[in-house]
Amino acid sequence: MAEAIDKKEFKRLRKESEKGIWRKYTRLIFKAKLPWKWLTFLVFLNIGSMQLSLMFPQYAQKVSAGVLTNEVIFGTVAVIFGGVLSSGIVRYFSKLTMYKVDISYRSLIWQRLMHSPLSLFDSVKPNEMVSRTANDTSTLSSVVAGLLPTLVGMVYSVYYIIDVLFGYDWRLSLGLIVYTPIYVLALIWYGKWNYRTLKHTHNRLASLTQFLSELLVSIPLIKSFNTERKEEKRGKENLQKYYKASMRQTIINWIHTPMISILTLVMDLFVIVFGIYLVSNGSITIDIWIAFFLYVGMYFGILETFGFMFIQLKESQGASSRIAILLESDLEQYERNRSVEDTNRNLVFDDVSFGYGDTKVLENVSFTVKNGSKTAIVGPSGGGKSTLLALVQQLYTPSEGTITYGDAPIGDYHLTDWRRMFSFVAQDSPLLNGTIRDNIVYGVDREVSEEEIKEAARAANALQFIQESPQGFETHVGETGANLSGGQRQRIAIARALLRNAEFLLLDEAMASLDGQSEQAVQEAMEKLMEGKTSIVVAHDLSTIINSDQIVLINDGTVEAIGTHKELCQHSELYMQFVEYLSQSSVS
Ligand SMILES: Nc1ncnc2c1ncn2[C@@H]1O[C@H](COP(=O)(O)OP(=O)(O)O)[C@@H](O)[C@H]1O
Ligand SMILES: [Mg+2]
């Protein structure tokens, strides 16, 4: 009983999720700039090509009636060759248009991705993002450029055929019309069934790909922890699930042919038996009957293609609903009321709360970063320090409370202006695939001399290792900087920040992967850089912390204590523990 209810509920949910899907679908299709001229051309090309095929039975009828005039013979040959030729031309232009549509969707998606807020990338995994831009768009464009123009041609043909058939004999035609809904309904039912299985297979494949690509980057971890066998087993399980889904899909695909054959056979029998009866009692001639038979074959051929298109259409709906999330999500607003004219203001966190999704990460955080001062953020890991720096750069927006700069919320400033204000060194110092030089000058929008680049590298204590690499500044860093060590990456990120030389510095554990010696050298460069500038530094080294104007101790998303080193030593137990821990670890 319980199972029956579950099934009902499941059906209801499925209906719910499919509601409005056609409307959403058409909205999505028209979102990109489509090559309308090409599409229109394709529609006419399709109709023309169909028209040629549609004329064939009429010539066949004349030939079988023994009318062998030059015009008939020439016409028959022309219709046959024209049909073959034109279907080739249609295919060629379909492909051409499809690529045009494809490029159009892909550029649109790419453009949207670049301007989407970071939160979108938290909810959609990179692999999935790739599959959306690659596979889903091509599914969609093959429908838009391939199916839709064909559909117009098909509707035209069906209309044409029915019109001609009624001219031949109304009783046979009526039988055909009555039978059509049965045929179409069967096709639609099958199409839906097929679509659901396809979706299931698609999901299985997606999770398999996800699994494999995630594991492949963790090979060193797997080897270190001897988990090869365990992962092998998990992989096999995933493969097995995919295999089962594919098998089911194959069976369903297989059913298609016998189903169509039986459905067509019923109608064919009707035309044959009833047709012969009509011929024998003289109601129609045999050549009419032949033409009729040929047209019925074409008619069902078209309906069958329609069924096939229906499956493709449903499939592309799945693809489109995944793309729709990308195309209909909010974009970052770059143009706003204010430009940042004066950079000598205070940055104030006022009762700020924030969470990624539902879990709260920061709660009621308040503090002020005075212009020209140095603020150190300290605290246990996972407390929300990096998140704080993300909020400052407006990578995310607080869910409650405000961050103000001068007399306005930071959300009022032009976003590009705002982000230009900062030199940021991220915790994991990600690099882009390219050379060391590309990475140092990345995002610096002024001309920089060779000397300046060298100077920045020297100050970041990176010059030595760069010059020791065989290609110097032209050394390729590999994907996300994989060819370099953590410390080297960090120093390049620091050199980039130095070169950018913005008014406001945001450093997220910038010294974390440096050894004692390079740390000291870089520290000096940073101190010099910070002079007279405003900075927020997430730090784990005592000297940076002690030298700052204020220290904000963040624990578990809340501000535990604020003050100078001296003040915190007097008031905060946690801070004392923290300092103790740091001094011990720096000795060892
Ligand atoms: N992009 C994200 N999506 C979801 N949760 C996140 C994300 N980034 C960080 N978190 C979570 O937010 C909390 C604070 O993280 P973070 O600001 O990086 O802390 P800290 O820098 O102090 O170590 C952690 O629990 C972390 O798991
Ligand atoms: Mg962090």
XYZ file of C-alpha atoms and ligand atoms in Angstrom:
616
model
C 0.000 0.000 0.000
C 2.697 2.404 1.036
C 4.477 1.664 -2.181
C 1.402 2.521 -4.203
C 1.187 5.894 -2.549
C 4.852 6.493 -3.182
C 4.356 5.738 -6.836
C 1.476 8.185 -7.013
C 3.494 10.830 -5.263
C 6.388 10.168 -7.594
C 4.139 10.599 -10.615
C 2.739 13.814 -9.201
C 6.224 15.188 -8.602
C 7.251 14.238 -12.096
C 4.224 15.971 -13.549
C 5.018 19.015 -11.458
C 8.579 19.154 -12.687
C 7.434 18.823 -16.293
C 4.889 21.586 -15.929
C 5.596 24.677 -17.970
C 8.561 22.983 -19.556
C 7.460 23.878 -23.083
C 7.120 27.518 -22.200
C 10.524 27.577 -20.551
C 11.910 25.767 -23.521
C 10.726 28.252 -26.117
C 11.899 31.114 -23.956
C 15.341 29.590 -23.829
C 15.486 28.965 -27.562
C 14.897 32.604 -28.312
C 17.453 33.811 -25.817
C 20.410 33.532 -28.154
C 20.851 35.596 -31.284
C 19.691 33.101 -33.899
C 20.610 33.241 -37.600
C 17.057 33.935 -38.711
C 17.892 34.418 -42.363
C 19.526 31.015 -42.502
C 16.713 29.362 -40.620
C 14.090 30.847 -42.936
C 16.107 29.793 -45.949
C 16.297 26.301 -44.494
C 12.528 26.163 -44.016
C 11.925 26.951 -47.679
C 14.641 24.556 -48.743
C 12.913 21.847 -46.729
C 9.524 22.545 -48.222
C 11.042 22.534 -51.714
C 12.756 19.226 -51.121
C 9.601 17.695 -49.650
C 7.597 18.969 -52.580
C 9.809 17.041 -54.998
C 9.327 13.794 -53.078
C 5.617 14.458 -52.821
C 5.281 14.571 -56.585
C 6.753 11.134 -57.092
C 3.564 9.049 -56.483
C 1.681 11.170 -58.985
C 4.221 10.354 -61.674
C 4.264 6.718 -60.588
C 0.508 6.686 -60.979
C 0.728 8.036 -64.517
C 3.454 5.575 -65.432
C 1.458 2.639 -64.074
C -1.637 3.857 -65.910
C 0.431 3.573 -69.064
C 0.695 7.301 -69.743
C 4.224 7.384 -71.158
C 4.487 10.806 -72.732
C 7.837 12.567 -72.862
C 6.657 14.928 -70.182
C 5.812 12.087 -67.796
C 9.077 10.219 -68.363
C 11.152 13.351 -68.053
C 9.163 14.460 -64.993
C 9.614 11.103 -63.249
C 13.362 11.144 -63.747
C 13.577 14.780 -62.659
C 11.567 14.152 -59.506
C 13.712 11.167 -58.517
C 17.040 12.879 -59.113
C 15.824 16.207 -57.777
C 14.678 14.494 -54.577
C 18.041 12.880 -53.953
C 19.978 16.014 -54.786
C 17.820 18.326 -52.745
C 17.913 16.170 -49.648
C 21.717 16.368 -49.836
C 21.563 20.136 -50.148
C 19.175 20.337 -47.197
C 21.542 18.274 -45.073
C 24.470 20.485 -45.983
C 22.691 23.720 -45.111
C 21.216 22.170 -41.968
C 24.686 21.408 -40.662
C 25.903 24.853 -41.576
C 23.028 26.507 -39.774
C 23.462 24.170 -36.838
C 27.032 25.343 -36.332
C 25.905 28.929 -36.493
C 23.252 28.294 -33.853
C 25.702 26.311 -31.756
C 28.289 29.092 -31.704
C 25.577 31.502 -30.794
C 24.463 29.472 -27.745
C 27.998 28.748 -26.650
C 29.111 32.372 -26.783
C 26.015 33.356 -24.881
C 26.747 30.799 -22.179
C 30.405 31.735 -21.997
C 29.558 35.397 -21.706
C 27.047 34.655 -18.956
C 29.501 32.434 -17.092
C 32.089 35.191 -16.971
C 29.551 37.576 -15.487
C 27.821 35.202 -13.104
C 28.299 35.561 -9.379
C 30.664 33.147 -7.668
C 27.754 31.473 -5.900
C 26.684 29.887 -9.196
C 29.991 28.052 -9.360
C 29.486 26.702 -5.861
C 26.244 25.064 -6.935
C 27.333 23.664 -10.313
C 30.466 21.548 -10.407
C 33.117 22.331 -13.043
C 32.682 19.045 -14.895
C 29.011 19.621 -15.156
C 29.627 23.144 -16.353
C 31.811 21.743 -19.124
C 29.177 19.227 -20.141
C 26.546 21.944 -20.183
C 28.525 24.196 -22.449
C 29.694 21.349 -24.666
C 27.064 18.607 -24.941
C 23.860 20.294 -23.928
C 24.319 23.182 -26.319
C 24.909 20.897 -29.272
C 21.776 18.927 -28.429
C 19.822 22.147 -28.331
C 21.258 23.569 -31.526
C 20.646 20.379 -33.464
C 17.003 20.728 -32.526
C 16.770 24.390 -33.391
C 18.607 24.163 -36.707
C 17.804 20.584 -37.676
C 14.388 19.740 -36.354
C 12.382 22.912 -36.384
C 12.802 23.672 -40.110
C 12.105 20.005 -40.902
C 8.998 20.161 -38.776
C 7.601 22.973 -40.904
C 8.313 20.943 -44.039
C 6.614 17.932 -42.497
C 3.469 19.755 -41.494
C 3.290 21.021 -45.049
C 3.697 17.507 -46.444
C 1.065 15.976 -44.178
C -1.399 18.641 -45.235
C -0.509 18.115 -48.892
C -0.838 14.336 -48.710
C -4.228 14.421 -46.987
C -5.476 16.916 -49.527
C -4.385 14.745 -52.465
C -5.720 11.545 -50.895
C -9.196 12.965 -50.374
C -9.122 13.813 -54.059
C -8.492 10.125 -54.794
C -11.022 8.460 -52.509
C -12.721 9.786 -49.386
C -13.412 6.391 -47.723
C -9.791 5.264 -47.773
C -8.696 8.715 -46.616
C -11.180 8.730 -43.777
C -9.804 5.396 -42.568
C -6.361 6.925 -42.571
C -7.476 10.024 -40.640
C -9.258 7.915 -38.016
C -6.204 5.744 -37.540
C -3.720 8.627 -37.284
C -4.395 9.614 -33.626
C -3.821 6.017 -32.510
C -0.509 5.981 -34.298
C 0.545 9.383 -32.977
C -0.474 8.616 -29.403
C 1.505 5.401 -29.469
C 4.514 7.341 -30.717
C 4.155 9.999 -28.036
C 3.758 7.420 -25.313
C 6.854 5.657 -26.539
C 8.708 8.958 -26.856
C 8.051 9.870 -23.241
C 9.065 6.467 -22.027
C 12.229 6.579 -24.072
C 12.997 10.084 -22.857
C 12.820 9.072 -19.217
C 15.177 6.181 -19.744
C 17.496 8.393 -21.730
C 17.528 10.890 -18.911
C 18.340 8.151 -16.466
C 21.197 6.880 -18.628
C 22.440 10.414 -19.075
C 22.507 10.978 -15.312
C 24.358 7.739 -14.764
C 26.918 8.693 -17.351
C 27.283 12.125 -15.805
C 27.945 10.729 -12.361
C 30.376 8.232 -13.814
C 32.318 10.992 -15.546
C 32.205 13.095 -12.428
C 33.534 10.204 -10.370
C 36.362 9.449 -12.775
C 37.524 12.993 -13.228
C 37.443 13.660 -9.514
C 39.458 10.562 -8.785
C 42.017 11.170 -11.498
C 43.184 14.362 -9.826
C 43.499 12.497 -6.529
C 45.793 9.722 -7.748
C 48.707 10.780 -5.483
C 46.376 10.763 -2.471
C 44.999 7.348 -3.409
C 48.482 5.891 -3.723
C 49.716 7.393 -0.469
C 46.785 5.954 1.410
C 46.705 2.588 -0.315
C 43.103 2.968 -1.360
C 43.534 1.750 -4.945
C 41.442 -1.356 -4.388
C 38.661 0.503 -2.671
C 38.486 3.080 -5.447
C 38.677 0.348 -8.067
C 35.630 -1.243 -6.476
C 33.745 2.035 -6.324
C 34.580 2.640 -9.963
C 33.268 -0.779 -10.911
C 30.041 -0.179 -9.057
C 29.585 3.068 -10.926
C 30.307 1.362 -14.229
C 27.834 -1.367 -13.397
C 25.078 1.140 -12.745
C 25.791 2.823 -16.041
C 25.820 -0.534 -17.796
C 22.402 -1.449 -16.401
C 20.939 1.860 -17.499
C 22.403 1.449 -20.981
C 21.009 -2.079 -21.267
C 17.567 -0.813 -20.454
C 17.996 1.909 -22.998
C 19.002 -0.633 -25.628
C 15.918 -2.748 -24.983
C 13.681 0.264 -25.294
C 15.399 1.309 -28.509
C 14.956 -2.192 -29.836
C 11.207 -2.153 -29.180
C 10.870 0.830 -31.494
C 11.229 -0.995 -34.809
C 8.697 -3.832 -34.203
C 6.279 -1.322 -32.712
C 6.403 0.888 -35.793
C 6.175 -2.115 -38.100
C 3.046 -3.436 -36.413
C 1.400 -0.026 -36.347
C 2.113 0.534 -40.026
C 1.117 -2.978 -40.944
C -2.389 -2.482 -39.594
C -2.926 0.509 -41.851
C -1.243 -1.149 -44.812
C -3.599 -4.103 -44.482
C -6.556 -1.773 -44.430
C -5.396 0.017 -47.564
C -4.621 -3.242 -49.328
C -7.812 -5.123 -48.460
C -10.244 -2.239 -48.667
C -8.378 -0.841 -51.692
C -8.623 -4.117 -53.588
C -12.316 -4.232 -52.783
C -12.746 -0.700 -54.174
C -10.744 -1.555 -57.276
C -12.753 -4.752 -57.854
C -16.095 -2.979 -57.681
C -14.769 -0.241 -59.955
C -14.813 2.681 -57.511
C -11.145 3.470 -58.169
C -8.630 2.452 -60.805
C -5.563 0.419 -60.006
C -3.155 3.292 -60.716
C -4.975 5.457 -58.168
C -4.725 2.623 -55.741
C -0.928 2.427 -56.308
C -0.521 6.172 -55.809
C -2.647 5.940 -52.717
C -0.502 3.161 -51.343
C 2.699 5.117 -52.004
C 1.304 8.212 -50.309
C 0.231 6.236 -47.250
C 3.789 4.911 -47.007
C 5.135 8.472 -47.140
C 2.555 9.651 -44.658
C 3.579 7.101 -42.052
C 7.220 7.728 -42.815
C 6.654 11.346 -41.898
C 4.725 10.460 -38.752
C 7.512 8.126 -37.721
C 10.073 10.865 -38.197
C 7.803 13.046 -36.147
C 7.911 10.476 -33.331
C 11.669 10.366 -33.561
C 11.805 14.143 -33.437
C 9.577 14.118 -30.422
C 12.162 12.006 -28.593
C 14.924 14.342 -29.642
C 12.847 17.301 -28.595
C 12.236 15.798 -25.172
C 15.908 15.003 -24.896
C 16.869 18.516 -25.765
C 14.428 19.725 -23.136
C 16.507 17.931 -20.552
C 19.599 19.583 -21.955
C 17.873 22.914 -22.132
C 16.699 22.832 -18.535
C 20.313 22.416 -17.509
C 21.382 25.299 -19.726
C 18.447 27.386 -18.537
C 19.907 27.483 -15.038
C 22.962 29.148 -16.520
C 21.074 31.497 -18.768
C 18.405 32.573 -16.346
C 20.393 33.003 -13.163
C 21.152 36.526 -12.015
C 24.247 38.226 -13.293
C 26.568 40.468 -11.377
C 25.588 44.095 -11.744
C 28.668 46.045 -12.753
C 27.122 49.436 -13.412
C 26.052 51.142 -10.236
C 25.454 54.596 -8.790
C 28.841 55.560 -7.527
C 32.379 55.489 -8.703
C 35.212 55.169 -6.252
C 36.724 58.650 -6.386
C 38.233 58.922 -2.989
C 40.101 55.982 -1.552
C 40.713 57.496 1.859
C 37.711 56.177 3.679
C 36.958 53.647 6.336
C 35.565 50.221 5.604
C 32.924 49.234 8.131
C 31.418 45.806 8.752
C 28.096 46.364 10.439
C 26.420 43.296 11.898
C 27.237 41.198 8.862
C 25.958 37.637 8.547
C 26.554 35.296 5.658
C 26.303 31.645 4.645
C 27.051 29.579 1.570
C 23.619 28.144 1.015
C 21.835 27.401 4.257
C 24.654 26.936 6.729
C 25.703 30.147 8.456
C 29.397 30.881 8.132
C 29.590 34.385 9.569
C 27.286 35.763 12.218
C 26.858 39.369 13.336
C 30.358 40.417 12.440
C 31.166 44.062 13.150
C 34.471 45.897 12.929
C 36.012 48.924 11.282
C 39.051 49.023 9.043
C 40.416 52.551 9.329
C 41.866 54.084 6.221
C 45.627 53.521 6.132
C 45.590 50.997 8.926
C 46.597 47.389 9.075
C 44.089 44.830 10.320
C 45.069 41.265 11.089
C 42.397 38.583 11.003
C 43.294 35.583 13.107
C 41.545 32.473 14.333
C 41.136 28.742 13.914
C 40.717 27.402 10.409
C 37.197 27.094 9.085
C 36.178 30.105 11.157
C 35.312 32.264 8.154
C 38.439 34.389 7.619
C 38.716 33.765 3.884
C 34.987 34.313 3.573
C 35.439 37.737 5.120
C 37.899 38.728 2.402
C 35.501 37.398 -0.234
C 32.756 39.627 1.151
C 35.046 42.655 1.035
C 35.650 42.051 -2.689
C 31.926 41.542 -3.255
C 32.478 38.023 -4.502
C 29.473 37.241 -2.300
C 26.854 39.476 -0.744
C 26.063 39.390 2.977
C 22.698 37.898 3.794
C 22.223 40.347 6.646
C 23.908 43.546 7.746
C 25.925 45.899 5.575
C 29.493 46.667 4.678
C 30.003 50.366 4.057
C 32.823 52.340 2.555
C 32.750 56.018 3.440
C 29.088 56.862 3.663
C 27.732 54.293 1.233
C 27.203 50.529 1.220
C 29.897 48.891 -0.887
C 27.166 47.574 -3.164
C 26.641 51.144 -4.427
C 30.040 51.398 -6.056
C 30.713 50.359 -9.628
C 31.870 46.786 -9.328
C 34.900 47.032 -11.611
C 35.998 50.204 -9.808
C 35.535 48.460 -6.531
C 37.534 45.368 -7.327
C 40.274 47.433 -8.920
C 40.909 48.905 -5.471
C 42.394 45.670 -4.159
C 45.575 43.706 -4.456
C 44.561 40.253 -3.364
C 46.718 37.252 -2.596
C 44.461 34.237 -2.237
C 45.098 31.456 0.219
C 45.739 28.788 -2.403
C 47.417 31.217 -4.847
C 45.870 29.773 -7.978
C 47.698 30.469 -11.225
C 46.426 30.429 -14.772
C 47.848 28.124 -17.382
C 50.528 30.189 -19.127
C 54.005 31.487 -18.454
C 55.317 32.952 -15.214
C 55.343 36.350 -16.869
C 51.671 36.029 -17.927
C 50.816 35.255 -14.350
C 52.734 38.140 -12.835
C 51.213 40.758 -15.137
C 47.734 39.222 -15.014
C 45.050 41.794 -14.332
C 47.484 44.724 -14.390
C 45.862 47.119 -16.811
C 48.751 49.443 -17.502
C 51.945 49.064 -19.491
C 54.624 47.463 -17.350
C 58.315 47.496 -18.160
C 60.601 44.500 -17.988
C 62.370 46.177 -15.122
C 59.154 46.499 -13.126
C 58.294 42.825 -13.556
C 61.766 41.856 -12.449
C 61.567 44.172 -9.483
C 58.234 42.723 -8.363
C 59.632 39.206 -8.662
C 62.710 40.208 -6.685
C 60.630 41.790 -3.929
C 58.466 38.668 -3.723
C 61.637 36.634 -3.369
C 60.771 34.826 -6.580
C 63.471 36.138 -8.889
C 66.025 33.538 -7.943
C 63.938 30.486 -8.697
C 62.557 32.081 -11.838
C 66.035 32.771 -13.159
C 67.113 29.280 -12.270
C 64.337 27.751 -14.365
C 65.538 26.980 -17.887
C 63.113 29.359 -19.541
C 63.091 32.039 -16.871
C 60.022 34.233 -17.031
C 58.794 32.254 -20.018
C 58.509 29.025 -18.016
C 55.105 27.423 -18.306
C 53.386 26.961 -14.971
C 51.082 24.108 -16.064
C 47.413 23.768 -15.345
C 46.546 25.909 -12.298
C 50.285 26.163 -11.687
C 50.813 22.447 -11.125
C 54.431 22.558 -12.322
C 55.424 24.782 -9.407
C 55.618 24.177 -5.686
C 53.117 25.760 -3.319
C 55.691 28.273 -2.100
C 56.687 29.221 -5.647
C 53.087 29.759 -6.639
C 52.568 31.890 -3.611
C 55.549 34.073 -4.427
C 54.279 34.595 -7.955
C 50.907 35.582 -6.548
C 52.663 38.023 -4.250
C 54.665 39.462 -7.154
C 51.378 39.966 -8.992
C 49.909 41.796 -6.023
C 53.040 43.954 -5.727
C 52.888 44.876 -9.400
C 49.220 45.709 -9.216
C 50.028 48.083 -6.385
C 46.430 48.845 -5.444
C 45.398 51.081 -2.551
C 44.002 48.238 -0.538
C 45.752 44.987 0.264
C 44.011 41.729 1.029
C 46.348 38.928 1.978
C 45.022 35.507 2.862
C 47.763 33.602 4.675
C 50.133 34.842 2.022
C 53.201 33.598 3.861
C 51.776 30.230 4.773
C 53.768 28.064 2.386
C 57.032 29.975 2.623
C 59.982 28.689 4.561
C 61.521 30.793 7.301
C 64.145 32.415 5.119
C 62.004 33.422 2.199
C 59.278 34.395 4.609
C 61.480 37.021 6.128
C 62.483 38.417 2.759
C 58.919 38.515 1.514
C 57.755 39.942 4.798
C 60.033 42.919 4.294
C 58.688 43.478 0.803
C 55.152 43.262 2.084
C 55.828 45.665 4.943
C 57.171 48.136 2.438
C 54.155 47.636 0.240
C 51.722 48.081 3.100
C 53.236 51.378 4.178
C 50.600 54.088 3.984
C 48.050 51.674 2.579
C 45.040 49.975 4.050
C 45.398 46.267 4.509
C 43.496 43.296 5.818
C 45.768 40.365 6.423
C 44.748 36.879 7.425
C 47.887 35.890 9.247
C 49.476 33.023 11.041
C 52.820 34.604 11.836
C 53.361 36.467 15.033
C 55.340 39.389 13.656
C 52.604 40.365 11.192
C 50.002 40.047 13.910
C 51.883 42.025 16.514
C 52.694 44.811 14.066
C 49.111 45.447 13.076
C 46.933 48.290 14.289
C 44.124 46.004 15.229
C 43.551 42.305 15.462
C 40.178 40.701 14.814
C 39.888 37.259 16.315
C 37.336 35.210 14.393
C 36.127 31.973 15.892
C 33.406 29.858 14.393
C 31.935 32.712 12.402
C 31.740 35.306 15.132
C 34.083 38.035 16.297
C 35.563 36.711 19.501
C 37.658 39.763 20.298
C 39.010 42.944 18.723
C 41.973 45.032 19.797
C 45.722 45.422 19.660
C 48.045 42.608 20.572
C 48.437 44.044 24.050
C 44.733 44.397 24.628
C 43.903 40.948 23.419
C 46.624 39.418 25.536
C 44.861 40.892 28.539
C 41.290 40.077 27.581
C 41.105 37.010 25.426
C 41.834 33.522 26.616
C 41.529 32.126 23.099
C 43.942 34.711 21.742
C 46.493 33.789 24.407
C 46.215 30.142 23.430
C 46.563 31.091 19.806
C 49.709 33.140 20.416
C 51.161 30.394 22.535
C 50.526 27.899 19.769
C 52.087 30.186 17.149
C 55.228 30.883 19.140
C 55.712 27.196 19.780
C 55.227 26.194 16.185
C 57.581 28.911 14.939
C 60.299 27.722 17.314
C 60.042 24.114 16.245
N 32.505 27.994 -1.581
C 32.058 27.456 -0.438
N 30.903 26.759 -0.419
C 30.432 26.233 0.720
N 31.042 26.332 1.904
C 32.193 27.007 1.952
C 32.775 27.597 0.797
N 33.917 28.209 1.159
C 34.057 27.999 2.480
N 33.028 27.285 2.976
C 32.813 26.912 4.384
O 32.741 28.092 5.138
C 33.422 27.955 6.357
C 34.465 29.066 6.496
O 35.447 28.892 5.526
P 36.673 29.893 5.352
O 36.145 31.267 5.243
O 37.492 29.394 4.238
O 37.434 29.710 6.726
P 38.926 30.086 7.097
O 39.506 30.914 6.024
O 38.785 30.806 8.404
O 39.659 28.805 7.290
C 34.017 26.575 6.377
O 33.172 25.775 7.154
C 33.990 26.137 4.945
O 33.752 24.778 4.871
Mg 41.035 30.570 4.824
